[in-house]
Short mmCIF file of C-alpha atoms in Angstrom, two decimals:
data_model
loop_
_atom_site.label_atom_id
_atom_site.label_comp_id
_atom_site.label_asym_id
_atom_site.label_seq_id
_atom_site.Cartn_x
_atom_site.Cartn_y
_atom_site.Cartn_z
CA MET A 1 115.42 107.21 54.83
CA SER A 2 118.70 106.83 56.63
CA GLY A 3 120.79 109.05 54.35
CA ILE A 4 121.90 112.51 55.42
CA GLY A 5 120.58 115.16 53.07
CA VAL A 6 122.19 118.44 52.13
CA THR A 7 120.42 120.31 54.91
CA GLY A 8 121.54 117.74 57.48
CA LEU A 9 125.12 118.03 56.28
CA ILE A 10 125.01 121.83 56.48
CA LEU A 11 123.58 121.58 59.99
CA LEU A 12 126.40 119.24 61.05
CA VAL A 13 129.03 121.63 59.67
CA ILE A 14 127.48 124.56 61.54
CA VAL A 15 127.36 122.61 64.81
CA ALA A 16 130.99 121.49 64.36
CA LEU A 17 132.02 125.07 63.65
CA LEU A 18 130.30 126.27 66.81
CA LEU A 19 131.75 123.49 68.97
CA PHE A 20 135.35 123.44 67.77
CA GLY A 21 135.87 126.86 66.24
CA PRO A 22 137.31 127.71 62.83
CA SER A 23 140.94 127.08 63.82
CA LYS A 24 140.36 123.46 64.92
CA LEU A 25 138.24 122.30 61.95
CA PRO A 26 141.12 121.81 59.47
CA GLU A 27 143.03 119.82 62.07
CA LEU A 28 139.98 117.64 62.75
CA GLY A 29 139.45 117.13 59.02
CA ARG A 30 143.04 115.96 58.56
CA ALA A 31 142.76 113.58 61.50
CA PHE A 32 139.51 112.17 60.13
CA GLY A 33 141.08 111.74 56.68
CA ARG A 34 144.09 109.90 58.12
CA THR A 35 141.83 107.64 60.15
CA LEU A 36 139.68 106.85 57.13
CA ARG A 37 142.76 106.14 54.99
CA GLU A 38 144.20 103.76 57.59
CA PHE A 39 140.87 101.98 57.91
CA ARG A 40 140.63 101.47 54.14
CA LYS A 41 144.24 100.30 53.97
CA GLY A 42 143.66 97.77 56.74
CA ALA A 43 140.45 96.52 55.15
CA SER A 44 142.12 96.05 51.75
CA GLU A 45 145.01 94.17 53.38
CA LEU A 46 142.54 91.82 55.07
CA ILE A 47 140.77 91.18 51.77
CA GLU A 48 144.08 90.51 50.00
CA ASP A 49 145.18 88.13 52.77
CA GLU A 50 141.89 86.23 52.50
CA GLU A 51 142.24 85.95 48.71
CA ASP A 52 145.82 84.68 49.09
CA ARG A 53 144.67 82.05 51.60
CA LYS A 54 141.93 80.88 49.24
CA LYS A 55 144.38 80.64 46.33
CA ARG A 56 146.82 78.59 48.40
CA SER A 57 144.13 76.22 49.70
CA LEU A 58 142.71 75.39 46.26
CA PRO A 59 144.55 72.71 44.29
CA PRO A 60 145.90 73.89 40.94
CA GLU A 61 143.49 73.19 38.11
CA PRO A 62 144.85 71.22 35.16
CA ALA A 63 144.94 73.19 31.96
CA ALA A 64 141.94 72.29 29.84
CA LYS A 65 142.53 71.55 26.19
CA THR A 66 140.93 74.16 24.02
CA ALA A 67 139.49 73.48 20.59
CA SER A 68 142.43 75.15 18.86
CA ASP A 69 144.91 73.03 20.84
CA ALA A 70 143.09 69.85 19.89
CA ALA A 71 142.96 70.88 16.23
CA SER A 72 146.65 71.59 16.09
CA ALA A 73 147.39 68.27 17.80
CA ASP A 74 145.37 66.33 15.18
CA GLY A 75 147.01 68.18 12.35
CA ASN A 76 143.85 68.32 10.27
CA GLY A 77 142.46 71.61 11.52
CA ARG A 78 139.21 70.19 12.92
CA PRO A 79 138.82 69.55 16.66
CA ASP A 80 136.50 66.54 16.20
CA GLY A 81 138.86 64.66 13.88
CA ARG A 82 136.70 64.94 10.75
CA ARG A 83 138.12 66.33 7.56
CA LEU A 84 136.43 68.60 5.10
CA PRO A 85 135.89 67.23 1.58
CA GLU A 86 138.67 68.19 -0.77
#
């Protein structure tokens, strides 16, 4: 298993507290949060740019006629052109 369990997380916090001291931990947390936010922002911008490129490279698809459009064009209410008995 590659995941860090609760005990591993507690151990990391204790080691960080011993290495950096209680006054530096909030500052390190803020810096880590800013870094993570910038990384996510950059990744989402890359994904959006890629989607925009794909949209521009694809030719526009012609609008397909739906069954309701065909029925209204015939005027008889049936898409296949047949009429119901009256």
